[in-house]
Amino acid sequence: SDLQKQEERGELLQPLIFVFLVLCSILLYFKVSLMDPGFVKPEEEEGEDKGQGVIPQIPGDVKLRRCGYCLVKQPMRARHCQLCQHCVRRYDHHCPWLENCVGERNHPLFIVYLSVQLVVLLWGGHVAWSGLYFEQSWEWLQHNIFLLVSFLLILIFTIVVLLLLVSHLYLISCNTTTWEFMSHHRISYLRHSELENPFDQGIILNLWRFFC
């Protein structure tokens, strides 16, 4: 049959890989959106600063404080999210698309999700573009309007995801978070530090500690 011939020629492999990537993207989305991003539990002690990379350059007069909202002892680099009603360790941002915070526990998976999503969008954009053949006629537009709109939407989402992924990788390589980058002047342990970024330990070590 035609299906068997296509399988023998390897023509079915690419669609299967594409479907697999789409399923991975969907599973990663639900995993990142439903998992604990690193909520600070009331029973945790302020000295348990797991994986925060706090180094001696932090001024000694900067003390860990109790959150004014949920009343837990707030570790270094944690922040209270009013939408989630929790303090989050190594808080990066609250993502409206995920309806969840991106923090210490789910930030690496968030980067993996963006990477897989980018591959899917680039692949889908290539497929949509390859199906287009341009003619200056109203009849052509009627027959190709859906494909054209799909390509434009994919292009917009690709640019958004690419910019988001690149910006996050840059911040990770500097060992800083979106919140710290945007609110540097309002954060006590950064405002009073002699260094611009006291957590930066070099690109390689920053990436290693984040992903590994």
Short mmCIF file of C-alpha atoms in Angstrom, two decimals:
data_model
loop_
_atom_site.label_atom_id
_atom_site.label_comp_id
_atom_site.label_asym_id
_atom_site.label_seq_id
_atom_site.Cartn_x
_atom_site.Cartn_y
_atom_site.Cartn_z
CA SER A 1 0.00 0.00 0.00
CA ASP A 2 0.97 3.67 -0.25
CA LEU A 3 1.39 3.85 3.54
CA GLN A 4 3.86 0.96 3.53
CA LYS A 5 5.82 2.55 0.67
CA GLN A 6 6.00 5.85 2.54
CA GLU A 7 7.19 4.01 5.63
CA GLU A 8 9.89 2.23 3.64
CA ARG A 9 11.09 5.56 2.22
CA GLY A 10 11.18 7.06 5.73
CA GLU A 11 8.54 9.67 4.90
CA LEU A 12 6.49 8.86 8.00
CA LEU A 13 9.37 9.47 10.41
CA GLN A 14 9.27 13.26 10.26
CA PRO A 15 5.50 13.57 11.00
CA LEU A 16 5.90 11.13 13.91
CA ILE A 17 8.80 13.15 15.34
CA PHE A 18 6.77 16.35 14.95
CA VAL A 19 3.76 14.84 16.75
CA PHE A 20 6.10 13.55 19.49
CA LEU A 21 7.56 17.05 19.98
CA VAL A 22 4.07 18.57 20.14
CA LEU A 23 3.05 16.01 22.80
CA CYS A 24 6.26 16.71 24.74
CA SER A 25 5.49 20.42 24.57
CA ILE A 26 1.97 19.87 25.94
CA LEU A 27 3.21 17.60 28.73
CA LEU A 28 5.94 20.07 29.69
CA TYR A 29 3.39 22.88 29.76
CA PHE A 30 1.19 21.02 32.26
CA LYS A 31 4.20 19.86 34.26
CA VAL A 32 5.61 23.39 34.66
CA SER A 33 2.20 24.96 35.32
CA LEU A 34 1.06 22.40 37.91
CA MET A 35 4.29 21.74 39.84
CA ASP A 36 5.47 23.50 42.98
CA PRO A 37 7.78 26.32 41.79
CA GLY A 38 9.56 26.38 45.16
CA PHE A 39 7.01 27.59 47.68
CA VAL A 40 8.53 28.47 51.05
CA LYS A 41 6.96 26.28 53.73
CA PRO A 42 6.20 27.74 57.19
CA GLU A 43 8.30 25.08 58.92
CA GLU A 44 11.47 25.89 56.95
CA GLU A 45 14.23 27.70 58.77
CA GLU A 46 15.74 30.86 57.35
CA GLY A 47 19.19 29.24 57.26
CA GLU A 48 18.09 26.56 54.80
CA ASP A 49 19.03 28.48 51.67
CA LYS A 50 19.21 25.53 49.31
CA GLY A 51 20.94 26.23 46.03
CA GLN A 52 20.66 30.00 46.31
CA GLY A 53 24.37 30.58 45.77
CA VAL A 54 24.62 33.20 48.53
CA ILE A 55 28.25 34.28 48.76
CA PRO A 56 30.23 36.36 51.31
CA GLN A 57 29.99 39.62 49.33
CA ILE A 58 26.42 40.11 50.56
CA PRO A 59 26.54 42.89 53.19
CA GLY A 60 26.21 41.62 56.74
CA ASP A 61 23.62 44.23 57.67
CA VAL A 62 21.12 42.75 55.21
CA LYS A 63 18.96 40.43 57.30
CA LEU A 64 16.45 37.85 56.21
CA ARG A 65 12.97 39.03 57.04
CA ARG A 66 9.54 37.61 57.71
CA CYS A 67 7.09 38.02 54.85
CA GLY A 68 4.38 40.58 55.58
CA TYR A 69 1.76 38.55 53.71
CA CYS A 70 2.19 34.86 54.58
CA LEU A 71 4.43 35.44 57.66
CA VAL A 72 7.07 32.84 56.73
CA LYS A 73 10.79 33.47 57.15
CA GLN A 74 11.81 34.59 53.68
CA PRO A 75 15.07 33.09 52.33
CA MET A 76 17.49 35.14 50.26
CA ARG A 77 16.22 35.70 46.67
CA ALA A 78 12.67 34.67 47.61
CA ARG A 79 9.65 36.89 46.94
CA HIS A 80 5.98 36.78 47.79
CA CYS A 81 3.65 36.33 44.82
CA GLN A 82 0.27 37.90 45.51
CA LEU A 83 -1.37 35.86 42.74
CA CYS A 84 -0.15 32.50 44.12
CA GLN A 85 -0.39 33.69 47.76
CA HIS A 86 3.00 32.13 48.56
CA CYS A 87 6.64 33.11 48.88
CA VAL A 88 8.67 31.47 46.11
CA ARG A 89 12.36 30.51 46.35
CA ARG A 90 14.59 32.16 43.75
CA TYR A 91 11.52 33.90 42.38
CA ASP A 92 11.81 34.78 38.69
CA HIS A 93 8.34 35.90 37.62
CA HIS A 94 4.67 34.93 37.61
CA CYS A 95 3.79 33.63 34.16
CA PRO A 96 0.19 34.45 33.12
CA TRP A 97 0.30 31.78 30.38
CA LEU A 98 1.14 29.09 32.93
CA GLU A 99 -0.98 30.55 35.75
CA ASN A 100 1.96 29.70 38.00
CA CYS A 101 5.17 31.23 39.26
CA VAL A 102 8.54 30.41 37.72
CA GLY A 103 10.93 29.78 40.59
CA GLU A 104 13.72 27.59 41.88
CA ARG A 105 12.11 24.21 41.19
CA ASN A 106 10.42 24.69 37.82
CA HIS A 107 12.68 27.29 36.16
CA PRO A 108 14.95 24.68 34.44
CA LEU A 109 11.88 22.84 33.10
CA PHE A 110 10.47 26.17 31.95
CA ILE A 111 13.60 26.67 29.81
CA VAL A 112 13.24 23.14 28.39
CA TYR A 113 9.57 23.86 27.61
CA LEU A 114 10.48 27.07 25.76
CA SER A 115 13.18 25.24 23.79
CA VAL A 116 10.83 22.44 22.69
CA GLN A 117 8.11 24.99 21.90
CA LEU A 118 10.55 26.94 19.73
CA VAL A 119 11.50 23.82 17.75
CA VAL A 120 7.81 23.00 17.19
CA LEU A 121 7.06 26.56 16.03
CA LEU A 122 10.05 26.69 13.67
CA TRP A 123 9.08 23.32 12.20
CA GLY A 124 5.43 24.34 11.86
CA GLY A 125 6.47 27.63 10.25
CA HIS A 126 8.64 25.77 7.75
CA VAL A 127 5.75 23.45 6.85
CA ALA A 128 3.33 26.38 6.45
CA TRP A 129 5.82 28.36 4.32
CA SER A 130 6.58 25.38 2.08
CA GLY A 131 2.85 25.06 1.31
CA LEU A 132 2.58 28.64 0.10
CA TYR A 133 2.97 29.66 -3.53
CA PHE A 134 2.32 33.32 -4.19
CA GLU A 135 0.08 34.73 -6.91
CA GLN A 136 -1.43 38.19 -7.18
CA SER A 137 -5.06 37.18 -7.48
CA TRP A 138 -8.18 37.17 -5.33
CA GLU A 139 -8.75 33.49 -6.07
CA TRP A 140 -5.30 32.63 -4.74
CA LEU A 141 -6.01 34.57 -1.52
CA GLN A 142 -9.31 32.74 -1.01
CA HIS A 143 -7.63 29.36 -1.32
CA ASN A 144 -4.58 30.21 0.82
CA ILE A 145 -5.92 32.62 3.44
CA PHE A 146 -5.97 29.97 6.21
CA LEU A 147 -2.40 28.87 5.47
CA LEU A 148 -1.23 32.49 5.27
CA VAL A 149 -2.84 33.46 8.59
CA SER A 150 -1.42 30.32 10.20
CA PHE A 151 2.08 31.22 9.01
CA LEU A 152 1.78 34.79 10.31
CA LEU A 153 0.55 33.59 13.72
CA ILE A 154 3.36 31.03 13.93
CA LEU A 155 5.85 33.77 13.01
CA ILE A 156 4.60 36.05 15.79
CA PHE A 157 4.68 33.30 18.42
CA THR A 158 8.13 32.20 17.23
CA ILE A 159 9.54 35.71 17.73
CA VAL A 160 7.96 35.96 21.20
CA VAL A 161 9.25 32.54 22.33
CA LEU A 162 12.71 33.18 20.85
CA LEU A 163 13.07 36.53 22.63
CA LEU A 164 11.82 35.01 25.89
CA LEU A 165 14.22 32.07 25.65
CA VAL A 166 17.24 34.24 24.77
CA SER A 167 16.51 36.71 27.59
CA HIS A 168 16.15 33.91 30.15
CA LEU A 169 19.36 32.21 29.01
CA TYR A 170 21.18 35.54 29.32
CA LEU A 171 19.87 36.10 32.87
CA ILE A 172 20.72 32.50 33.83
CA SER A 173 24.27 32.92 32.50
CA CYS A 174 24.58 35.95 34.82
CA ASN A 175 22.94 34.09 37.75
CA THR A 176 20.20 36.64 38.15
CA THR A 177 16.43 36.49 37.86
CA THR A 178 13.89 38.56 35.97
CA TRP A 179 12.68 40.07 39.24
CA GLU A 180 16.23 40.96 40.36
CA PHE A 181 17.06 42.39 36.93
CA MET A 182 13.94 44.56 36.79
CA SER A 183 13.89 45.64 40.46
CA HIS A 184 17.60 45.84 41.30
CA HIS A 185 17.23 49.26 42.96
CA ARG A 186 14.42 48.06 45.27
CA ILE A 187 16.01 44.83 46.56
CA SER A 188 17.97 45.34 49.79
CA TYR A 189 20.58 42.61 49.29
CA LEU A 190 21.42 44.01 45.84
CA ARG A 191 21.08 47.71 46.62
CA HIS A 192 23.52 47.49 49.54
CA SER A 193 25.98 45.15 47.85
CA GLU A 194 29.38 46.41 46.68
CA LEU A 195 29.03 44.24 43.56
CA GLU A 196 26.44 44.82 40.86
CA ASN A 197 25.56 41.12 40.96
CA PRO A 198 26.97 39.32 44.03
CA PHE A 199 25.64 35.94 42.83
CA ASP A 200 27.55 35.87 39.53
CA GLN A 201 30.22 33.13 39.56
CA GLY A 202 31.04 33.03 35.85
CA ILE A 203 28.98 31.87 32.88
CA ILE A 204 30.03 28.20 32.99
CA LEU A 205 29.48 27.76 36.72
CA ASN A 206 26.23 29.72 36.60
CA LEU A 207 24.83 27.48 33.84
CA TRP A 208 26.13 24.33 35.54
CA ARG A 209 24.51 25.16 38.88
CA PHE A 210 21.24 26.13 37.24
CA PHE A 211 20.77 23.06 35.03
CA CYS A 212 22.67 20.49 37.08
#
